[in-house]
Structures are given as C-alpha cells and as structure tokens.
mmCIF file of C-alpha atoms in Angstrom:
data_model
loop_
_atom_site.group_PDB
_atom_site.id
_atom_site.type_symbol
_atom_site.label_atom_id
_atom_site.label_comp_id
_atom_site.label_asym_id
_atom_site.label_seq_id
_atom_site.Cartn_x
_atom_site.Cartn_y
_atom_site.Cartn_z
ATOM 1 C CA MET Q 1 -6.058 -34.236 27.657
ATOM 2 C CA ASP Q 2 -3.866 -36.756 25.471
ATOM 3 C CA PHE Q 3 -3.130 -34.166 23.259
ATOM 4 C CA ASP Q 4 0.738 -32.772 22.054
ATOM 5 C CA PRO Q 5 0.429 -28.973 20.847
ATOM 6 C CA LEU Q 6 3.491 -30.106 18.715
ATOM 7 C CA SER Q 7 1.663 -32.813 16.832
ATOM 8 C CA LEU Q 8 0.104 -29.927 14.830
ATOM 9 C CA TYR Q 9 3.033 -28.756 13.182
ATOM 10 C CA THR Q 10 4.178 -29.794 10.327
ATOM 11 C CA ALA Q 11 7.904 -29.135 8.787
ATOM 12 C CA THR Q 12 7.653 -26.962 5.589
ATOM 13 C CA PRO Q 13 10.632 -25.544 3.689
ATOM 14 C CA ALA Q 14 12.391 -22.153 5.039
ATOM 15 C CA ARG Q 15 10.608 -19.170 3.713
ATOM 16 C CA ASP Q 16 11.837 -15.594 2.921
ATOM 17 C CA ALA Q 17 10.153 -14.282 6.174
ATOM 18 C CA THR Q 18 10.742 -10.729 4.990
ATOM 19 C CA SER Q 19 7.432 -8.798 4.554
ATOM 20 C CA PHE Q 20 6.768 -5.253 4.702
ATOM 21 C CA ALA Q 21 -7.881 8.914 5.497
ATOM 22 C CA SER Q 22 -7.340 11.637 7.997
ATOM 23 C CA GLU Q 23 -4.817 14.606 7.836
ATOM 24 C CA PRO Q 24 -1.729 12.844 6.706
ATOM 25 C CA LEU Q 25 0.860 11.981 9.830
ATOM 26 C CA SER Q 26 4.023 12.752 7.837
ATOM 27 C CA SER Q 27 3.081 16.187 6.299
ATOM 28 C CA LYS Q 28 2.183 17.437 9.956
ATOM 29 C CA VAL Q 29 6.023 16.074 10.451
ATOM 30 C CA LYS Q 30 7.841 16.863 7.333
ATOM 31 C CA SER Q 31 6.009 20.333 6.110
ATOM 32 C CA PRO Q 32 5.073 21.935 9.677
ATOM 33 C CA PRO Q 33 4.094 25.160 10.004
ATOM 34 C CA LEU Q 34 7.588 26.253 11.542
ATOM 35 C CA LYS Q 35 10.482 26.035 9.233
ATOM 36 C CA GLN Q 36 12.551 23.305 9.878
ATOM 37 C CA SER Q 37 15.417 25.650 11.549
ATOM 38 C CA GLU Q 38 12.903 26.761 14.226
ATOM 39 C CA ALA Q 39 11.491 22.991 14.533
ATOM 40 C CA LEU Q 40 14.287 21.333 14.362
ATOM 41 C CA GLY Q 41 17.565 24.020 15.228
ATOM 42 C CA SER Q 42 19.418 25.575 12.028
ATOM 43 C CA GLU Q 43 22.315 22.450 12.538
ATOM 44 C CA SER Q 44 19.736 19.938 12.671
ATOM 45 C CA ALA Q 45 17.521 21.387 10.101
ATOM 46 C CA ARG Q 46 20.773 21.005 7.415
ATOM 47 C CA ILE Q 47 21.487 17.633 8.753
ATOM 48 C CA TYR Q 48 17.893 16.642 8.253
ATOM 49 C CA ASP Q 49 17.675 18.231 4.590
ATOM 50 C CA ASP Q 50 21.080 16.414 3.650
ATOM 51 C CA ILE Q 51 19.243 12.792 4.834
ATOM 52 C CA CYS Q 52 15.888 13.325 3.056
ATOM 53 C CA ASN Q 53 18.199 14.282 -0.464
ATOM 54 C CA ASP Q 54 20.004 10.774 0.405
ATOM 55 C CA GLU Q 55 16.858 8.495 1.856
ATOM 56 C CA GLU Q 56 15.479 6.855 -1.298
ATOM 57 C CA ASN Q 57 17.298 3.663 -1.357
ATOM 58 C CA ASP Q 58 16.807 3.013 2.556
ATOM 59 C CA ASP Q 59 13.932 0.782 2.246
ATOM 60 C CA MET Q 60 16.291 -1.968 0.397
ATOM 61 C CA VAL Q 61 18.979 -1.788 2.975
ATOM 62 C CA PRO Q 62 18.808 -4.278 5.822
ATOM 63 C CA LEU Q 63 18.319 -2.843 9.508
ATOM 64 C CA HIS Q 64 20.668 -3.606 12.032
ATOM 65 C CA ILE Q 65 20.214 -3.834 15.609
ATOM 66 C CA LEU Q 66 23.286 -1.036 15.704
ATOM 67 C CA ASP Q 67 20.528 1.095 14.181
ATOM 68 C CA LEU Q 68 18.013 1.159 16.538
ATOM 69 C CA PRO Q 69 18.571 4.012 19.712
ATOM 70 C CA LEU Q 70 20.986 3.659 22.245
ATOM 71 C CA LEU Q 71 19.859 3.189 25.450
ATOM 72 C CA ARG Q 72 23.252 5.004 27.138
ATOM 73 C CA LEU Q 73 21.990 7.773 25.095
ATOM 74 C CA GLN Q 74 18.989 8.008 27.240
ATOM 75 C CA PRO Q 75 16.256 8.382 24.385
ATOM 76 C CA PRO Q 76 13.016 10.144 25.184
ATOM 77 C CA TYR Q 77 9.946 8.277 25.166
ATOM 78 C CA ALA Q 78 8.631 9.616 21.762
ATOM 79 C CA VAL Q 79 11.783 7.618 20.421
ATOM 80 C CA LEU Q 80 11.174 4.580 21.877
ATOM 81 C CA VAL Q 81 7.578 4.068 22.031
ATOM 82 C CA ILE Q 82 7.915 4.787 18.245
ATOM 83 C CA ILE Q 83 10.391 2.128 17.599
ATOM 84 C CA LEU Q 84 8.760 -0.026 19.484
ATOM 85 C CA LYS Q 85 5.250 0.256 17.719
ATOM 86 C CA LEU Q 86 6.979 0.018 14.256
ATOM 87 C CA MET Q 87 9.013 -2.943 15.293
ATOM 88 C CA ALA Q 88 5.613 -4.928 16.108
ATOM 89 C CA PRO Q 89 4.567 -7.219 13.135
ATOM 90 C CA ASP Q 90 2.322 -6.409 10.902
ATOM 91 C CA GLU Q 91 -1.301 -7.720 11.345
ATOM 92 C CA VAL Q 92 -1.386 -11.160 10.054
ATOM 93 C CA LEU Q 93 -3.648 -11.671 6.686
ATOM 94 C CA ASN Q 94 -5.205 -15.566 6.615
ATOM 95 C CA PHE Q 95 -2.313 -16.835 7.554
ATOM 96 C CA GLU Q 96 0.764 -14.852 6.698
ATOM 97 C CA ARG Q 97 2.308 -11.537 7.542
ATOM 98 C CA HIS Q 98 1.581 -8.794 4.487
ATOM 99 C CA PRO Q 99 3.541 -9.574 2.445
ATOM 100 C CA TYR Q 100 6.270 -6.445 0.873
ATOM 101 C CA GLN Q 101 5.551 -5.731 -2.391
ATOM 102 C CA GLN Q 102 7.540 -2.888 -4.497
ATOM 103 C CA SER Q 103 5.007 -2.012 -6.526
ATOM 104 C CA ALA Q 104 2.471 -1.870 -4.060
ATOM 105 C CA LYS Q 105 4.711 0.104 -1.065
ATOM 106 C CA ARG Q 106 1.982 1.636 2.029
ATOM 107 C CA ASP Q 107 2.564 5.428 2.137
ATOM 108 C CA GLU Q 108 3.996 6.704 5.053
ATOM 109 C CA ASP Q 109 1.081 8.123 6.515
ATOM 110 C CA THR Q 110 -0.633 4.728 6.466
ATOM 111 C CA ILE Q 111 2.251 3.036 8.670
ATOM 112 C CA PHE Q 112 1.839 5.279 10.983
ATOM 113 C CA LYS Q 113 -1.904 5.161 11.263
ATOM 114 C CA GLU Q 114 -1.479 0.963 11.189
ATOM 115 C CA LYS Q 115 0.979 1.636 13.993
ATOM 116 C CA ALA Q 116 -0.616 4.247 16.685
ATOM 117 C CA VAL Q 117 2.353 6.178 16.041
ATOM 118 C CA SER Q 118 0.686 10.178 16.440
ATOM 119 C CA SER Q 119 2.439 13.310 14.700
ATOM 120 C CA ASN Q 120 2.711 14.881 18.282
ATOM 121 C CA GLN Q 121 5.153 11.590 18.593
ATOM 122 C CA LEU Q 122 7.030 12.002 15.316
ATOM 123 C CA GLN Q 123 7.718 15.711 16.167
ATOM 124 C CA GLU Q 124 9.173 15.241 19.093
ATOM 125 C CA ALA Q 125 11.117 12.158 18.107
ATOM 126 C CA LEU Q 126 12.980 13.946 15.060
ATOM 127 C CA PRO Q 127 14.759 16.465 16.852
ATOM 128 C CA TRP Q 128 16.781 13.961 18.816
ATOM 129 C CA LEU Q 129 16.762 11.194 16.141
ATOM 130 C CA VAL Q 130 18.490 13.835 13.762
ATOM 131 C CA LYS Q 131 21.504 14.317 16.259
ATOM 132 C CA ASN Q 132 21.916 10.630 17.699
ATOM 133 C CA SER Q 133 20.782 8.244 14.924
ATOM 134 C CA SER Q 134 22.773 7.149 11.884
ATOM 135 C CA ARG Q 135 19.934 5.194 10.156
ATOM 136 C CA LEU Q 136 16.390 6.595 11.552
ATOM 137 C CA ARG Q 137 16.542 10.571 11.039
ATOM 138 C CA THR Q 138 13.093 11.183 8.704
ATOM 139 C CA PRO Q 139 9.602 10.015 8.621
ATOM 140 C CA PHE Q 140 10.403 8.234 5.249
ATOM 141 C CA GLN Q 141 13.241 6.239 7.192
ATOM 142 C CA LEU Q 142 11.460 5.230 9.726
ATOM 143 C CA SER Q 143 7.931 4.258 8.111
ATOM 144 C CA CYS Q 144 10.539 1.948 6.303
ATOM 145 C CA VAL Q 145 11.183 -0.056 9.976
ATOM 146 C CA PRO Q 146 7.974 -2.517 9.724
ATOM 147 C CA HIS Q 147 9.292 -3.881 6.845
ATOM 148 C CA LEU Q 148 12.753 -4.366 7.838
ATOM 149 C CA ALA Q 149 11.797 -5.527 10.695
ATOM 150 C CA SER Q 150 10.770 -8.733 9.642
ATOM 151 C CA ALA Q 151 14.236 -9.706 8.509
ATOM 152 C CA LEU Q 152 15.857 -8.378 11.520
ATOM 153 C CA ARG Q 153 13.824 -10.647 13.565
ATOM 154 C CA SER Q 154 14.264 -13.923 12.016
ATOM 155 C CA ASN Q 155 17.669 -13.160 10.757
ATOM 156 C CA PHE Q 156 19.293 -11.576 13.979
ATOM 157 C CA THR Q 157 17.030 -13.191 16.750
ATOM 158 C CA ASN Q 158 19.423 -13.263 19.825
ATOM 159 C CA GLU Q 159 20.551 -9.753 18.994
ATOM 160 C CA TYR Q 160 16.475 -8.608 18.394
ATOM 161 C CA ASN Q 161 15.657 -10.345 22.229
ATOM 162 C CA ALA Q 162 18.799 -9.429 23.417
ATOM 163 C CA TYR Q 163 17.939 -5.648 22.533
ATOM 164 C CA MET Q 164 14.391 -6.003 24.001
ATOM 165 C CA THR Q 165 16.027 -7.331 26.919
ATOM 166 C CA ARG Q 166 18.174 -4.343 27.555
ATOM 167 C CA ILE Q 167 14.937 -2.224 27.507
ATOM 168 C CA ILE Q 168 12.751 -3.980 29.824
ATOM 169 C CA SER Q 169 15.956 -4.440 32.090
ATOM 170 C CA ASN Q 170 16.933 -1.006 32.155
ATOM 171 C CA GLU Q 171 15.303 1.320 35.001
ATOM 172 C CA LEU Q 172 14.651 3.885 32.528
ATOM 173 C CA SER Q 173 15.144 6.758 34.991
ATOM 174 C CA TRP Q 174 14.627 9.478 32.766
ATOM 175 C CA LEU Q 175 11.027 8.658 32.124
ATOM 176 C CA ASN Q 176 8.260 8.721 34.128
ATOM 177 C CA GLU Q 177 6.152 5.487 35.551
ATOM 178 C CA LYS Q 178 3.380 5.812 32.936
ATOM 179 C CA GLU Q 179 5.921 6.136 30.263
ATOM 180 C CA LYS Q 180 8.383 3.355 31.509
ATOM 181 C CA GLU Q 181 5.522 1.069 32.029
ATOM 182 C CA GLU Q 182 4.163 1.590 28.401
ATOM 183 C CA ILE Q 183 8.089 0.951 27.364
ATOM 184 C CA HIS Q 184 8.356 -2.107 29.482
ATOM 185 C CA SER Q 185 4.871 -4.142 28.479
ATOM 186 C CA LEU Q 186 5.888 -2.195 25.034
ATOM 187 C CA ALA Q 187 9.210 -4.314 24.819
ATOM 188 C CA SER Q 188 7.805 -7.524 26.478
ATOM 189 C CA LEU Q 189 5.296 -7.883 23.426
ATOM 190 C CA ARG Q 190 8.021 -7.782 20.894
ATOM 191 C CA ILE Q 191 9.854 -10.520 22.841
ATOM 192 C CA SER Q 192 7.041 -12.454 23.034
ATOM 193 C CA GLU Q 193 6.020 -12.015 19.824
ATOM 194 C CA ASN Q 194 9.292 -13.463 18.317
ATOM 195 C CA CYS Q 195 8.787 -17.305 19.955
ATOM 196 C CA GLY Q 196 6.571 -18.905 18.372
ATOM 197 C CA ARG Q 197 2.773 -18.770 17.959
ATOM 198 C CA MET Q 198 2.121 -20.702 21.218
ATOM 199 C CA ALA Q 199 4.275 -17.742 23.196
ATOM 200 C CA GLN Q 200 2.699 -14.911 20.701
ATOM 201 C CA PRO Q 201 0.252 -12.572 22.916
ATOM 202 C CA GLN Q 202 -3.383 -11.530 21.542
ATOM 203 C CA LEU Q 203 -3.326 -10.853 17.463
ATOM 204 C CA LYS Q 204 -6.124 -9.654 15.523
ATOM 205 C CA ARG Q 205 -6.218 -11.654 12.011
ATOM 206 C CA LYS Q 206 -7.365 -10.325 9.511
ATOM 207 C CA ILE Q 207 -9.412 -13.111 7.047
ATOM 208 C CA GLN Q 208 -9.669 -12.617 2.750
ATOM 209 C CA LEU Q 209 -11.780 -15.264 1.237
ATOM 210 C CA ALA Q 210 -12.484 -15.293 -2.551
ATOM 211 C CA HIS Q 211 -16.523 -14.253 -3.267
ATOM 212 C CA LEU Q 212 -16.596 -12.235 0.197
ATOM 213 C CA GLU Q 213 -17.113 -9.473 -1.600
ATOM 214 C CA GLN Q 214 -20.266 -10.284 -3.196
ATOM 215 C CA TYR Q 215 -21.716 -10.356 0.487
ATOM 216 C CA GLY Q 216 -20.857 -6.932 1.211
ATOM 217 C CA ARG Q 217 -17.296 -7.461 2.827
ATOM 218 C CA LYS Q 218 -13.810 -7.361 2.295
ATOM 219 C CA TYR Q 219 -12.811 -8.738 5.276
ATOM 220 C CA ILE Q 220 -13.805 -10.979 8.578
ATOM 221 C CA PHE Q 221 -11.752 -9.967 11.202
ATOM 222 C CA LEU Q 222 -10.899 -12.196 14.009
ATOM 223 C CA ASN Q 223 -9.501 -11.663 17.585
ATOM 224 C CA GLU Q 224 -7.306 -14.564 19.023
ATOM 225 C CA PRO Q 225 -5.964 -14.394 22.451
ATOM 226 C CA SER Q 226 -2.577 -16.018 23.629
ATOM 227 C CA MET Q 227 -2.419 -19.346 22.578
ATOM 228 C CA THR Q 228 -2.346 -22.268 25.614
ATOM 229 C CA ASN Q 229 -2.290 -25.729 25.440
ATOM 230 C CA ASP Q 230 -6.003 -26.696 26.884
ATOM 231 C CA ASN Q 231 -7.453 -23.434 24.880
ATOM 232 C CA LEU Q 232 -6.989 -24.712 21.090
ATOM 233 C CA GLY Q 233 -10.281 -22.882 20.440
ATOM 234 C CA LEU Q 234 -8.660 -19.170 20.988
ATOM 235 C CA LYS Q 235 -6.890 -20.130 17.676
ATOM 236 C CA THR Q 236 -7.908 -19.722 14.132
ATOM 237 C CA TRP Q 237 -6.888 -23.401 12.267
ATOM 238 C CA GLY Q 238 -6.399 -23.573 8.703
ATOM 239 C CA SER Q 239 -9.602 -26.093 8.555
ATOM 240 C CA SER Q 240 -11.882 -23.426 9.099
ATOM 241 C CA LEU Q 241 -10.263 -21.538 6.135
ATOM 242 C CA ILE Q 242 -10.847 -24.329 3.897
ATOM 243 C CA LEU Q 243 -14.333 -24.897 4.545
ATOM 244 C CA GLY Q 244 -15.581 -21.146 4.968
ATOM 245 C CA SER Q 245 -13.740 -20.447 1.449
ATOM 246 C CA ARG Q 246 -15.840 -23.483 0.182
ATOM 247 C CA LEU Q 247 -19.206 -22.034 1.677
ATOM 248 C CA LEU Q 248 -18.663 -18.948 -0.088
ATOM 249 C CA ARG Q 249 -17.859 -20.573 -3.142
ATOM 250 C CA GLU Q 250 -20.549 -22.638 -3.800
ATOM 251 C CA GLY Q 251 -22.836 -19.998 -1.968
ATOM 252 C CA GLN Q 252 -26.360 -21.294 -1.536
ATOM 253 C CA ARG Q 253 -26.852 -23.889 -3.924
ATOM 254 C CA ALA Q 254 -29.289 -26.699 -2.578
ATOM 255 C CA PRO Q 255 -28.639 -28.635 -1.174
ATOM 256 C CA LEU Q 256 -25.129 -27.485 0.641
ATOM 257 C CA LEU Q 257 -26.689 -24.815 3.330
ATOM 258 C CA GLN Q 258 -30.015 -24.642 4.798
ATOM 259 C CA THR Q 259 -31.426 -22.443 7.952
ATOM 260 C CA PRO Q 260 -31.019 -22.802 10.762
ATOM 261 C CA VAL Q 261 -27.056 -24.283 10.970
ATOM 262 C CA LEU Q 262 -25.548 -25.298 13.950
ATOM 263 C CA GLU Q 263 -21.196 -24.508 14.484
ATOM 264 C CA LEU Q 264 -19.613 -27.026 16.740
ATOM 265 C CA GLY Q 265 -16.826 -26.081 18.294
ATOM 266 C CA SER Q 266 -16.852 -23.030 16.364
ATOM 267 C CA GLY Q 267 -13.141 -21.877 18.070
ATOM 268 C CA THR Q 268 -12.805 -18.014 16.794
ATOM 269 C CA GLY Q 269 -15.564 -18.502 14.654
ATOM 270 C CA LEU Q 270 -14.526 -18.268 10.880
ATOM 271 C CA VAL Q 271 -17.076 -20.925 9.717
ATOM 272 C CA GLY Q 272 -20.104 -19.205 11.489
ATOM 273 C CA ILE Q 273 -19.503 -16.528 10.541
ATOM 274 C CA CYS Q 274 -19.459 -17.137 6.993
ATOM 275 C CA CYS Q 275 -22.194 -18.878 7.172
ATOM 276 C CA CYS Q 276 -23.908 -15.327 8.908
ATOM 277 C CA LEU Q 277 -22.720 -13.502 6.346
ATOM 278 C CA MET Q 278 -24.815 -15.514 3.785
ATOM 279 C CA GLY Q 279 -28.125 -14.658 5.547
ATOM 280 C CA MET Q 280 -28.037 -17.964 7.878
ATOM 281 C CA THR Q 281 -29.422 -17.732 11.253
ATOM 282 C CA THR Q 282 -26.394 -19.149 12.487
ATOM 283 C CA THR Q 283 -25.468 -20.637 16.354
ATOM 284 C CA LEU Q 284 -22.062 -20.815 17.283
ATOM 285 C CA THR Q 285 -21.025 -22.877 20.009
ATOM 286 C CA ASP Q 286 -18.124 -23.353 22.073
ATOM 287 C CA LEU Q 287 -16.765 -24.096 25.514
ATOM 288 C CA PRO Q 288 -17.246 -21.850 28.201
ATOM 289 C CA GLN Q 289 -13.866 -20.466 28.557
ATOM 290 C CA ILE Q 290 -14.199 -20.000 24.149
ATOM 291 C CA VAL Q 291 -17.602 -18.621 24.058
ATOM 292 C CA PRO Q 292 -16.033 -15.173 25.218
ATOM 293 C CA ASN Q 293 -13.660 -14.554 22.592
ATOM 294 C CA LEU Q 294 -16.106 -16.158 20.156
ATOM 295 C CA LYS Q 295 -19.191 -13.510 20.768
ATOM 296 C CA LYS Q 296 -16.098 -10.205 20.424
ATOM 297 C CA ASN Q 297 -15.620 -11.961 16.698
ATOM 298 C CA VAL Q 298 -19.273 -11.907 15.989
ATOM 299 C CA GLU Q 299 -19.508 -8.212 17.454
ATOM 300 C CA LEU Q 300 -15.846 -7.352 15.287
ATOM 301 C CA ASN Q 301 -17.827 -8.399 12.113
ATOM 302 C CA SER Q 302 -21.168 -6.646 13.234
ATOM 303 C CA LEU Q 303 -23.453 -9.875 12.926
ATOM 304 C CA GLU Q 304 -24.936 -10.051 16.159
ATOM 305 C CA ALA Q 305 -28.225 -9.931 14.388
ATOM 306 C CA ASN Q 306 -28.391 -13.572 12.980
ATOM 307 C CA SER Q 307 -26.261 -15.149 15.121
ATOM 308 C CA SER Q 308 -25.975 -16.607 18.799
ATOM 309 C CA CYS Q 309 -22.835 -17.795 20.338
ATOM 310 C CA VAL Q 310 -23.756 -20.224 23.734
ATOM 311 C CA GLU Q 311 -21.961 -22.865 25.479
ATOM 312 C CA LEU Q 312 -21.909 -26.303 24.297
ATOM 313 C CA ASP Q 313 -19.898 -29.490 26.280
ATOM 314 C CA TRP Q 314 -19.913 -32.088 24.077
ATOM 315 C CA SER Q 315 -19.256 -34.759 26.794
ATOM 316 C CA ALA Q 316 -22.626 -32.918 28.902
ATOM 317 C CA PRO Q 317 -24.755 -31.646 26.413
ATOM 318 C CA GLN Q 318 -27.691 -31.315 28.627
ATOM 319 C CA GLY Q 319 -26.112 -28.157 30.363
ATOM 320 C CA SER Q 320 -26.298 -25.961 26.974
ATOM 321 C CA PRO Q 321 -29.057 -23.434 25.804
ATOM 322 C CA VAL Q 322 -29.265 -25.555 22.658
ATOM 323 C CA TYR Q 323 -29.886 -28.742 24.504
ATOM 324 C CA GLY Q 324 -33.534 -30.235 22.788
ATOM 325 C CA LYS Q 325 -33.130 -27.960 19.358
ATOM 326 C CA THR Q 326 -32.094 -29.283 16.240
ATOM 327 C CA PHE Q 327 -31.070 -27.254 12.845
ATOM 328 C CA SER Q 328 -31.135 -28.103 9.223
ATOM 329 C CA THR Q 329 -27.296 -27.690 8.423
ATOM 330 C CA ILE Q 330 -24.284 -28.955 10.846
ATOM 331 C CA VAL Q 331 -20.879 -27.571 10.180
ATOM 332 C CA VAL Q 332 -17.539 -28.631 11.792
ATOM 333 C CA SER Q 333 -13.981 -28.178 11.800
ATOM 334 C CA ASP Q 334 -10.880 -29.971 13.132
ATOM 335 C CA PRO Q 335 -13.040 -31.491 15.812
ATOM 336 C CA VAL Q 336 -11.015 -34.853 16.418
ATOM 337 C CA TYR Q 337 -7.242 -34.136 18.530
ATOM 338 C CA SER Q 338 -8.415 -36.358 21.457
ATOM 339 C CA ALA Q 339 -9.178 -40.301 21.625
ATOM 340 C CA GLN Q 340 -12.522 -39.162 22.915
ATOM 341 C CA HIS Q 341 -13.770 -36.642 20.231
ATOM 342 C CA PRO Q 342 -15.111 -39.006 17.469
ATOM 343 C CA TYR Q 343 -17.346 -40.638 19.766
ATOM 344 C CA TRP Q 344 -18.242 -36.728 21.059
ATOM 345 C CA VAL Q 345 -18.668 -35.219 17.752
ATOM 346 C CA VAL Q 346 -20.939 -38.144 16.153
ATOM 347 C CA ASN Q 347 -23.148 -37.849 19.411
ATOM 348 C CA MET Q 348 -23.763 -34.137 18.806
ATOM 349 C CA ILE Q 349 -24.237 -34.335 15.742
ATOM 350 C CA ASP Q 350 -27.192 -36.839 15.950
ATOM 351 C CA LEU Q 351 -28.618 -34.905 18.200
ATOM 352 C CA PHE Q 352 -28.964 -31.825 16.907
ATOM 353 C CA LEU Q 353 -29.582 -32.737 13.157
ATOM 354 C CA LYS Q 354 -32.718 -32.575 12.127
ATOM 355 C CA SER Q 355 -34.539 -35.787 11.520
ATOM 356 C CA ASN Q 356 -35.050 -36.747 7.560
ATOM 357 C CA ASP Q 357 -38.917 -34.709 6.568
ATOM 358 C CA SER Q 358 -40.608 -36.364 3.779
ATOM 359 C CA GLN Q 359 -42.386 -33.063 3.132
ATOM 360 C CA ASN Q 360 -38.677 -31.640 2.537
ATOM 361 C CA SER Q 361 -37.028 -32.639 -0.722
ATOM 362 C CA THR Q 362 -34.020 -30.976 0.495
ATOM 363 C CA PRO Q 363 -31.740 -33.252 2.617
ATOM 364 C CA TYR Q 364 -30.028 -31.778 6.118
ATOM 365 C CA ASN Q 365 -25.977 -31.760 5.790
ATOM 366 C CA VAL Q 366 -23.342 -32.261 8.016
ATOM 367 C CA LEU Q 367 -20.793 -30.394 6.448
ATOM 368 C CA ILE Q 368 -17.168 -31.489 8.155
ATOM 369 C CA GLU Q 369 -13.223 -30.158 7.569
ATOM 370 C CA VAL Q 370 -10.423 -31.898 8.946
ATOM 371 C CA PRO Q 371 -6.855 -31.800 8.338
ATOM 372 C CA LEU Q 372 -4.777 -34.645 7.699
ATOM 373 C CA ARG Q 373 -2.677 -34.733 10.118
ATOM 374 C CA PRO Q 374 0.022 -37.769 10.283
ATOM 375 C CA LYS Q 375 -0.113 -38.324 13.823
ATOM 376 C CA PHE Q 376 -4.158 -38.418 13.495
ATOM 377 C CA GLU Q 377 -5.337 -41.148 11.505
ATOM 378 C CA ASN Q 378 -6.625 -43.555 13.508
ATOM 379 C CA GLU Q 379 -8.771 -40.542 15.376
ATOM 380 C CA ARG Q 380 -9.887 -39.543 11.992
ATOM 381 C CA GLN Q 381 -10.515 -43.294 10.468
ATOM 382 C CA LEU Q 382 -13.162 -43.475 13.602
ATOM 383 C CA LEU Q 383 -14.833 -40.569 13.029
ATOM 384 C CA TRP Q 384 -15.741 -41.648 9.865
ATOM 385 C CA ASP Q 385 -16.569 -45.250 10.831
ATOM 386 C CA LEU Q 386 -19.024 -43.863 13.444
ATOM 387 C CA MET Q 387 -21.074 -41.145 10.991
ATOM 388 C CA SER Q 388 -20.833 -44.304 8.609
ATOM 389 C CA GLU Q 389 -23.337 -45.825 11.417
ATOM 390 C CA ASN Q 390 -26.699 -43.505 10.804
ATOM 391 C CA PHE Q 391 -25.625 -41.103 7.991
ATOM 392 C CA THR Q 392 -24.740 -41.450 4.295
ATOM 393 C CA GLU Q 393 -21.186 -40.292 2.973
ATOM 394 C CA MET Q 394 -22.685 -37.905 -0.552
ATOM 395 C CA GLU Q 395 -19.102 -36.102 -1.156
ATOM 396 C CA SER Q 396 -15.446 -36.143 -0.392
ATOM 397 C CA ASP Q 397 -13.207 -33.882 -1.087
ATOM 398 C CA ILE Q 398 -8.881 -33.631 -0.616
ATOM 399 C CA GLU Q 399 -7.914 -29.627 -0.410
ATOM 400 C CA ASN Q 400 -4.601 -27.985 -0.248
ATOM 401 C CA GLY Q 401 -4.135 -25.102 2.200
ATOM 402 C CA PHE Q 402 -1.563 -23.979 5.100
ATOM 403 C CA ASP Q 403 -1.935 -22.305 8.875
ATOM 404 C CA ASP Q 404 0.188 -21.124 11.450
ATOM 405 C CA PHE Q 405 1.767 -24.606 11.983
ATOM 406 C CA GLY Q 406 2.918 -25.499 8.435
ATOM 407 C CA GLU Q 407 1.130 -26.855 5.004
ATOM 408 C CA MET Q 408 -1.474 -29.506 5.096
ATOM 409 C CA LYS Q 409 -3.885 -31.106 3.235
ATOM 410 C CA PHE Q 410 -7.369 -31.151 4.002
ATOM 411 C CA CYS Q 411 -10.487 -33.465 4.004
ATOM 412 C CA TYR Q 412 -13.900 -32.319 3.297
ATOM 413 C CA LYS Q 413 -16.830 -34.485 3.645
ATOM 414 C CA ARG Q 414 -20.584 -33.786 3.339
ATOM 415 C CA PHE Q 415 -23.166 -36.340 5.397
ATOM 416 C CA VAL Q 416 -27.270 -36.874 5.052
ATOM 417 C CA ARG Q 417 -28.989 -39.024 7.905
ATOM 418 C CA LYS Q 418 -29.531 -42.598 6.704
#
C-alpha cells in the first residue's frame, strides 16, 4: 500500500493538554457505619480529619510523580489499582478529552464510577494512603487525579513513563499472581496511551453532534480498537464527523437522503449510524477485518433493526452480499488515501447507485466528504475528474474541522447521475 500514516498529520499550535446513579461510592468511604477511629485507627483518623479540613484547593495544585505511591513501600493491590485506573485518560468526546471546567466539576462518585473504582477498593486503600502518601489521602484528593493526570502525562512524559515502567518491571512480590497480572496490564496500558494515537490501545469514543437529540439520542458511541497502518478503518476520521453533522443538520429534506442507503468504507460507522438514526434502512460496508468492529458499533447504539454490516472489497465486489443490489443514496467519507482508490470508489458508486427513474422526481444522491490533506491533491482531483464523467455535481462546500491528527479543511460534494 502506497500510504504513509504520517501524511495524515497536520501540525497545529500546541494547546493546553489539561482536562479534566447508584449509591454514592465516596459516601460509603467518607461516612462508613464505623467511626473513623474504628475504620482507620485513631492516629490515622486524626490525620485524615486534618487533611479533610485542608483539601479545598487540591484540584488546583499540579500532580507530581513523587505524589504517587512509592513501590519500595509495597503499596497494597487496592492502592495500585486505584491509582492506575484514575490515571487513565478520560473518555474521548468527539476528538478531544473531556475539558475540565471549574464551573461544572464532576463529583467524586461520578469520577469513581467512570473509572471503575469500587467502594471496597477505596475502603481498603485509605488506611495505607493516610499513613504513606503526602498528597492522595482522601476520596476527594483521589477524585482530583483524573483532572491533574493529563498535565502530568504531557509535561513530565519521561517521568510518567518511567514510573509505569518501574511498575511493569517490578515483581510485586507482595501481591498474588492475579493481582500482579492486572497491575502490570494497567501500567502497560497507561504507557501505550501516552505514546500517540498510532500506539494507543482500544478506546471508546463518545460522539456529540448538534441535532442528535431530535432523533432520540444524546450521544453516539464508537468502539475503536488499536490503530494499525493496514487497518485505518478501525479509527473514526474527521470527515465522518463533518458529514454526519451535515446529515443531522439538514434532516430528511429532499433531495438529500432516500432509503435504502449504502455507506462505502464505513470504518467505525459514524455516518451510517447517523443515517440509521434518521430512519433510513442502511447497509454499512467495509473490508472483512473491519466489519466485526463495525457490527459492534451498530449494536453499541442499538440500531440492528434497520441496518446491516457486510463485507465489500472495492477491488472484488462480486464476493460481497450486496453485489447485484442498488441503493437510493450512497454516502462515503475519506475514501482516498491510495492512488488506486479514486478508480475503485467511482466504480462502486456507479455499480450500486440506482439508475435514474423517470417516475421518481427525486434524484438519487451520492454524498462525498473528503479532507483537504496537502499530500493528496492529485488523488482528490482524480476522484472529481472520474466522477464528472457520469455524474453531475449538484452541491459543493468547504468546512473547517479536526480529528486526532490536527485541524483540517473538508470538502463536501453531492452528485447525481447524468
């Protein structure tokens, strides 16, 4: 494949990297049935109460590597697992981590629930933390870690990675085998998360789009396995966010969308999922290695009823379950990152789009969204030239957007058959 993933990257100015229903977890810890002196010991309880009186601004003080548990003190499993879980990056909202807003702080219970920290783990960890930690000794102080960890990861990357490496290389002889395995696994994840998008492990992306709520949803959820050079479809790209936003914004107005819809190169399925939410019977397609995750994302958003996910190799469409079928609308986003792709894309559009029908006054549309990447001008122009042979351009628009690789301009075009 004549594709370099670095060609997707566009340098942008550095930004501040700091970001931050059941019975409350912290209430179980802060106000247990036992007195503090019984739960922590009288001396620990006295220290604990002093800390609680002086923790008001802990969320504003930067976190340092030396604030984390020292391995030579043999921190118990509960301490290590809590710290490693709290150090995990926040879930991705669109293409950014949740911003930390002073006016809208998440409460302790919400944070612990999001990070899968249990009340039992907190209860077990607090006595050790009160005795051995200079900074992280109360539920509130622990709840500040996710917000503060982002700056620690970005400003002290070497120290952060070195701390995680020390955990991985340590035999952790005071823990049992199952506990060791989990701690080593979590530390490995924290390192990979800090090594750029191409090295990051699986993530769950939460998509928030304008007008989504009028279709009964607040978010779209997308699972993204670890990204590799040959499986770029396992990632959500900015083009799909822009095209999905357009579809939701313009709704079902004629002549934009008609059912059934075919999405080419669905990837994680964002555009196809938007079509499903709008009531369109939608077929999402991609290569065999991409389809399992595509199906998972459709299920994640409970849209199996009016959708299907099938394999479609643009170079050999005869083997696809959709071969021989035609569709009223074809949507495709970011399909060109190889010299051969423009030919394949246009062939698929010509093969699967319905022919003009004199009895149907509404045209059958092809909706294409592509990023204006500097290194792909020739491929984009070839795509438009090939489309112009049998299709008429009806709309064109340039929009600003971004994805994990930086800011970008995107080009939208709508075509119909000549």
